[in-house]
Short mmCIF file of C-alpha atoms in Angstrom, two decimals:
data_model
loop_
_atom_site.label_atom_id
_atom_site.label_comp_id
_atom_site.label_asym_id
_atom_site.label_seq_id
_atom_site.Cartn_x
_atom_site.Cartn_y
_atom_site.Cartn_z
CA MET A 1 0.65 -122.35 -16.60
CA ILE A 2 4.08 -123.84 -15.90
CA MET A 3 4.64 -127.16 -14.11
CA ALA A 4 7.77 -127.50 -11.94
CA ILE A 5 8.92 -131.00 -10.95
CA ASP A 6 11.50 -131.54 -8.19
CA VAL A 7 12.79 -135.13 -8.35
CA GLY A 8 14.31 -135.87 -4.95
CA ASN A 9 15.66 -139.08 -3.47
CA THR A 10 12.49 -139.69 -1.44
CA ASN A 11 9.70 -137.79 -3.21
CA ILE A 12 8.88 -136.22 -6.54
CA THR A 13 7.27 -132.87 -5.72
CA VAL A 14 5.17 -131.19 -8.40
CA GLY A 15 4.01 -127.57 -8.41
CA VAL A 16 1.82 -125.74 -10.91
CA PHE A 17 2.39 -122.02 -11.36
CA GLU A 18 0.10 -119.36 -12.73
CA LYS A 19 2.63 -116.55 -13.24
CA ASP A 20 4.38 -116.42 -9.83
CA GLU A 21 1.65 -118.05 -7.76
CA VAL A 22 1.72 -121.72 -6.77
CA ILE A 23 -1.85 -122.86 -7.39
CA ALA A 24 -1.36 -126.58 -6.70
CA THR A 25 1.25 -128.97 -5.30
CA PHE A 26 1.34 -132.76 -5.02
CA ARG A 27 3.85 -135.55 -4.41
CA LEU A 28 4.78 -138.96 -5.77
CA THR A 29 7.13 -141.53 -4.24
CA THR A 30 10.48 -141.58 -6.03
CA LYS A 31 11.73 -145.03 -5.08
CA MET A 32 8.79 -146.93 -6.59
CA PRO A 33 9.76 -147.98 -10.16
CA ARG A 34 7.26 -146.70 -12.72
CA THR A 35 6.85 -146.79 -16.49
CA SER A 36 6.20 -143.68 -18.57
CA ASP A 37 2.52 -144.68 -18.78
CA GLU A 38 2.26 -144.96 -14.99
CA TYR A 39 3.85 -141.54 -14.53
CA GLY A 40 1.61 -140.08 -17.21
CA ILE A 41 -1.62 -141.46 -15.76
CA LEU A 42 -0.67 -140.33 -12.26
CA LEU A 43 0.21 -136.79 -13.37
CA VAL A 44 -2.95 -136.41 -15.45
CA ASP A 45 -5.11 -137.73 -12.61
CA LEU A 46 -3.49 -135.46 -10.02
CA LEU A 47 -3.94 -132.44 -12.28
CA GLU A 48 -7.61 -133.32 -12.72
CA GLN A 49 -8.03 -133.76 -8.97
CA ASN A 50 -6.76 -130.19 -8.60
CA LYS A 51 -9.17 -129.03 -11.34
CA ILE A 52 -6.34 -128.26 -13.78
CA GLY A 53 -6.68 -129.32 -17.39
CA CYS A 54 -3.65 -130.78 -19.15
CA ASP A 55 -4.16 -128.34 -22.02
CA VAL A 56 -3.40 -125.32 -19.79
CA ILE A 57 0.08 -126.65 -18.89
CA LEU A 58 2.25 -124.85 -21.43
CA ASP A 59 5.67 -126.05 -20.31
CA VAL A 60 7.50 -128.12 -17.69
CA ILE A 61 10.82 -127.63 -15.87
CA ILE A 62 12.53 -130.45 -13.95
CA ALA A 63 15.32 -130.44 -11.36
CA SER A 64 16.43 -133.99 -10.58
CA VAL A 65 19.01 -135.74 -8.40
CA VAL A 66 17.75 -139.20 -9.46
CA PRO A 67 18.87 -139.96 -13.03
CA ASP A 68 17.19 -143.39 -13.12
CA VAL A 69 13.64 -141.99 -13.24
CA MET A 70 14.26 -139.37 -15.90
CA HIS A 71 13.71 -141.46 -19.04
CA ALA A 72 10.27 -142.66 -17.93
CA LEU A 73 9.27 -139.25 -16.54
CA GLU A 74 10.29 -137.33 -19.67
CA GLY A 75 8.52 -139.91 -21.81
CA ALA A 76 5.34 -139.48 -19.77
CA LEU A 77 5.38 -135.71 -20.25
CA VAL A 78 5.83 -136.02 -24.01
CA LYS A 79 3.19 -138.75 -24.40
CA TYR A 80 0.49 -137.46 -22.03
CA LEU A 81 1.01 -133.69 -21.98
CA GLY A 82 2.70 -133.20 -25.35
CA ILE A 83 5.61 -131.37 -23.68
CA ARG A 84 9.36 -131.86 -23.96
CA PRO A 85 10.49 -130.64 -20.49
CA MET A 86 13.36 -128.30 -19.71
CA ILE A 87 15.97 -129.90 -17.41
CA VAL A 88 18.04 -127.87 -14.94
CA GLU A 89 21.63 -128.89 -15.70
CA PRO A 90 25.11 -127.38 -16.14
CA GLY A 91 24.78 -124.44 -18.53
CA THR A 92 21.25 -123.52 -17.43
CA LYS A 93 20.89 -119.81 -16.57
CA THR A 94 20.14 -119.70 -12.85
CA GLY A 95 21.40 -116.33 -11.64
CA ILE A 96 23.87 -118.17 -9.35
CA ARG A 97 27.62 -118.57 -9.94
CA ILE A 98 29.15 -121.74 -8.55
CA VAL A 99 32.62 -120.98 -7.22
CA THR A 100 33.30 -124.23 -5.36
CA GLU A 101 36.14 -126.54 -6.46
CA ASN A 102 33.86 -128.96 -8.37
CA PRO A 103 30.80 -127.02 -9.61
CA ARG A 104 29.34 -130.03 -11.47
CA GLN A 105 29.10 -131.95 -8.21
CA ILE A 106 26.52 -129.52 -6.81
CA GLY A 107 23.06 -131.07 -7.11
CA ALA A 108 20.41 -129.36 -9.22
CA ASP A 109 18.11 -129.07 -6.20
CA ARG A 110 20.75 -127.14 -4.25
CA ILE A 111 21.37 -124.74 -7.13
CA VAL A 112 17.63 -124.17 -7.49
CA ASP A 113 17.24 -123.53 -3.74
CA ALA A 114 20.17 -121.09 -3.81
CA ALA A 115 18.74 -119.24 -6.81
CA ALA A 116 15.33 -118.92 -5.15
CA ALA A 117 16.67 -117.80 -1.77
CA TYR A 118 19.01 -115.24 -3.33
CA GLU A 119 16.36 -113.74 -5.61
CA LEU A 120 13.52 -113.79 -3.08
CA TYR A 121 15.39 -112.88 0.12
CA GLY A 122 18.65 -111.28 -1.04
CA GLY A 123 22.25 -112.08 -0.21
CA PRO A 124 24.23 -113.10 1.62
CA VAL A 125 21.90 -115.98 2.40
CA LEU A 126 22.32 -119.41 3.96
CA VAL A 127 19.88 -121.99 2.55
CA LEU A 128 18.90 -125.03 4.62
CA ASP A 129 17.04 -127.92 2.99
CA PHE A 130 15.72 -130.61 5.33
CA GLY A 131 15.26 -133.42 2.83
CA THR A 132 16.70 -136.93 2.53
CA ALA A 133 19.97 -135.19 3.37
CA THR A 134 20.12 -131.95 5.32
CA THR A 135 22.07 -129.38 3.31
CA TYR A 136 23.45 -125.96 4.25
CA ASP A 137 24.44 -123.78 1.28
CA LEU A 138 25.97 -120.30 1.49
CA VAL A 139 25.44 -117.66 -1.21
CA ASP A 140 27.27 -114.33 -0.96
CA LYS A 141 25.92 -110.84 -1.62
CA ASP A 142 26.88 -111.09 -5.31
CA GLY A 143 25.03 -114.36 -5.92
CA ALA A 144 28.01 -116.72 -5.75
CA PHE A 145 27.52 -120.20 -4.28
CA VAL A 146 30.61 -120.30 -2.08
CA SER A 147 30.17 -123.23 0.29
CA GLY A 148 27.96 -126.18 1.17
CA VAL A 149 27.63 -128.64 4.04
CA THR A 150 25.87 -132.00 3.71
CA ALA A 151 24.59 -134.03 6.68
CA PRO A 152 22.30 -137.05 7.09
CA GLY A 153 18.65 -136.05 7.07
CA ILE A 154 16.32 -136.79 9.97
CA ARG A 155 14.67 -139.69 8.12
CA ILE A 156 18.05 -141.27 7.30
CA SER A 157 19.06 -141.04 10.96
CA ALA A 158 15.71 -142.47 12.08
CA LYS A 159 15.94 -145.33 9.58
CA ALA A 160 19.43 -146.19 10.79
CA LEU A 161 18.10 -146.43 14.36
CA TRP A 162 15.26 -148.84 13.71
CA GLU A 163 17.00 -150.89 11.02
CA ASP A 164 20.35 -151.32 12.78
CA ALA A 165 19.18 -151.62 16.39
CA ALA A 166 17.14 -154.80 16.80
CA LYS A 167 14.90 -153.63 19.65
CA LEU A 168 14.14 -150.10 18.41
CA PRO A 169 10.80 -149.68 16.60
CA GLU A 170 9.89 -147.59 13.56
CA ILE A 171 8.44 -144.31 14.87
CA GLU A 172 6.74 -141.10 13.82
CA ILE A 173 9.21 -138.23 13.56
CA ARG A 174 7.90 -135.43 15.72
CA LYS A 175 8.99 -133.33 18.68
CA PRO A 176 8.15 -135.03 22.00
CA GLU A 177 6.59 -133.07 24.86
CA SER A 178 9.90 -133.00 26.74
CA ILE A 179 13.54 -133.80 26.09
CA LEU A 180 13.41 -135.70 29.40
CA ALA A 181 12.08 -138.85 27.74
CA LYS A 182 10.83 -141.71 29.91
CA GLU A 183 10.19 -144.47 27.32
CA THR A 184 11.66 -145.74 24.06
CA ILE A 185 9.58 -143.93 21.45
CA SER A 186 9.83 -140.46 22.98
CA SER A 187 13.54 -141.03 23.68
CA MET A 188 14.12 -141.74 19.98
CA GLN A 189 12.01 -138.71 18.98
CA ALA A 190 13.94 -136.52 21.40
CA GLY A 191 17.29 -137.69 20.07
CA LEU A 192 16.28 -137.21 16.43
CA VAL A 193 14.54 -133.84 16.70
CA TYR A 194 16.64 -132.14 19.39
CA GLY A 195 19.77 -133.60 17.81
CA GLN A 196 18.80 -132.01 14.48
CA ILE A 197 18.08 -128.70 16.20
CA GLY A 198 21.49 -128.75 17.88
CA GLN A 199 23.24 -129.68 14.63
CA THR A 200 21.41 -126.91 12.78
CA GLU A 201 22.30 -124.23 15.29
CA TYR A 202 25.95 -125.29 15.46
CA ILE A 203 26.49 -125.50 11.69
CA VAL A 204 24.63 -122.25 10.97
CA LYS A 205 26.53 -120.34 13.66
CA ASN A 206 29.93 -121.56 12.51
CA MET A 207 29.32 -121.17 8.77
CA ILE A 208 28.27 -117.56 9.33
CA ARG A 209 31.19 -116.92 11.68
CA GLU A 210 33.84 -118.37 9.35
CA ALA A 211 32.39 -116.76 6.22
CA ASP A 212 32.64 -113.33 7.88
CA MET A 213 30.00 -111.77 5.60
CA GLY A 214 28.17 -109.75 8.23
CA LYS A 215 24.41 -110.29 8.57
CA VAL A 216 23.36 -113.45 6.74
CA LYS A 217 19.70 -114.32 6.13
CA VAL A 218 18.93 -117.95 6.98
CA VAL A 219 16.18 -119.55 4.88
CA ALA A 220 14.94 -123.12 5.40
CA THR A 221 12.85 -125.48 3.30
CA GLY A 222 12.15 -129.23 3.05
CA GLY A 223 9.46 -131.52 4.38
CA LEU A 224 10.68 -131.71 7.98
CA GLY A 225 12.07 -128.19 8.02
CA ARG A 226 9.01 -126.74 9.73
CA ILE A 227 9.61 -128.86 12.85
CA ILE A 228 13.14 -127.48 13.17
CA ALA A 229 12.32 -123.90 12.13
CA ASN A 230 9.68 -123.68 14.86
CA GLU A 231 12.22 -124.63 17.53
CA THR A 232 15.20 -122.37 16.83
CA ASP A 233 15.87 -118.66 16.43
CA CYS A 234 18.73 -119.25 13.99
CA ILE A 235 16.28 -119.70 11.06
CA ASP A 236 14.77 -116.45 9.78
CA VAL A 237 12.35 -117.82 7.16
CA TYR A 238 10.74 -121.21 6.50
CA ASP A 239 9.52 -121.47 2.90
CA PRO A 240 8.06 -124.92 2.07
CA ASN A 241 7.86 -124.17 -1.67
CA LEU A 242 11.34 -122.66 -2.06
CA THR A 243 12.56 -125.29 -4.56
CA LEU A 244 9.47 -125.03 -6.74
CA LYS A 245 9.68 -121.23 -6.67
CA GLY A 246 13.33 -121.47 -7.70
CA MET A 247 12.44 -123.56 -10.74
CA ASN A 248 9.77 -121.07 -11.77
CA LEU A 249 12.29 -118.22 -11.44
CA ILE A 250 14.92 -120.15 -13.41
CA TYR A 251 12.42 -121.02 -16.13
CA LYS A 252 11.70 -117.33 -16.68
CA LYS A 253 15.41 -116.63 -17.20
CA GLN A 254 15.62 -118.94 -20.24
CA ASN A 255 15.21 -117.97 -23.87
CA ARG A 256 13.09 -121.01 -24.64
CA LYS A 257 10.32 -122.01 -26.98
CA MET A 258 7.36 -123.60 -25.22
CA GLY A 259 7.79 -127.30 -24.44
CA ARG A 260 4.67 -128.16 -26.45
CA THR A 261 6.33 -126.75 -29.58
CA LEU A 262 9.53 -128.69 -28.89
CA ALA A 263 7.64 -131.95 -28.28
CA ARG A 264 5.59 -131.50 -31.46
CA THR A 265 8.77 -130.95 -33.46
CA ASP A 266 10.30 -134.12 -32.01
CA LEU A 267 7.20 -136.15 -32.82
CA GLU A 268 7.15 -134.79 -36.37
CA ARG A 269 10.78 -135.84 -36.83
CA GLU A 270 10.01 -139.34 -35.57
CA THR A 271 7.06 -139.56 -37.99
CA GLU A 272 9.25 -138.49 -40.90
CA ARG A 273 11.69 -141.28 -40.11
#
């Protein structure tokens, strides 16, 4: 089995694959500082809760946009699973060509999403990820990442409301019964959710129009993506595990020894020293 770890700004999402099937997923909070031992104990415990033994995890792939957690997380995987993980970074075979002006500025999560959407749904494809930020990434029919738009995510917008407006409370993000809100909480929910729907439809329509690529498949993912996908016809597919699937697909493209072998070699070198 292969473990895929998506380190995002808000959550660390973990998926375990048996061939191409996701057999378990779980999440950790990213912003809470943790040591390698804390990460290791949490991962082992969550695997056991899903009835997965550590010994059946043969390798790990990580896509991260949070460099600060990587040292502790990689250390945990070596110490508790005996695996030196593969990191998605510039030079990794993904099946996607980055043809923007500054390819190295494209986050690993966006590249992984693009690779998954292109391989699973074909091109041209527009990939929407409703995470901490909401991103819109366009891949052409030949697998080239040609354009990306970045906007504040729903949670960022919500946090700005209740932190910067003294009388507005912290609320649950969900679609209210009507856009014709009659009190504070539903008015905030209406603004956040319907505002995101309007933004999504406008950006999708204009990206497709300006790209002039003909029929473009629109694929969405991300924690709050389901709320938006259910409310607009501009999204063709909502795939909650798109990023994890992308990492599994990318892993299979590599000519790599198993992580357990790499970790064992590293430990042997340290012992020799």
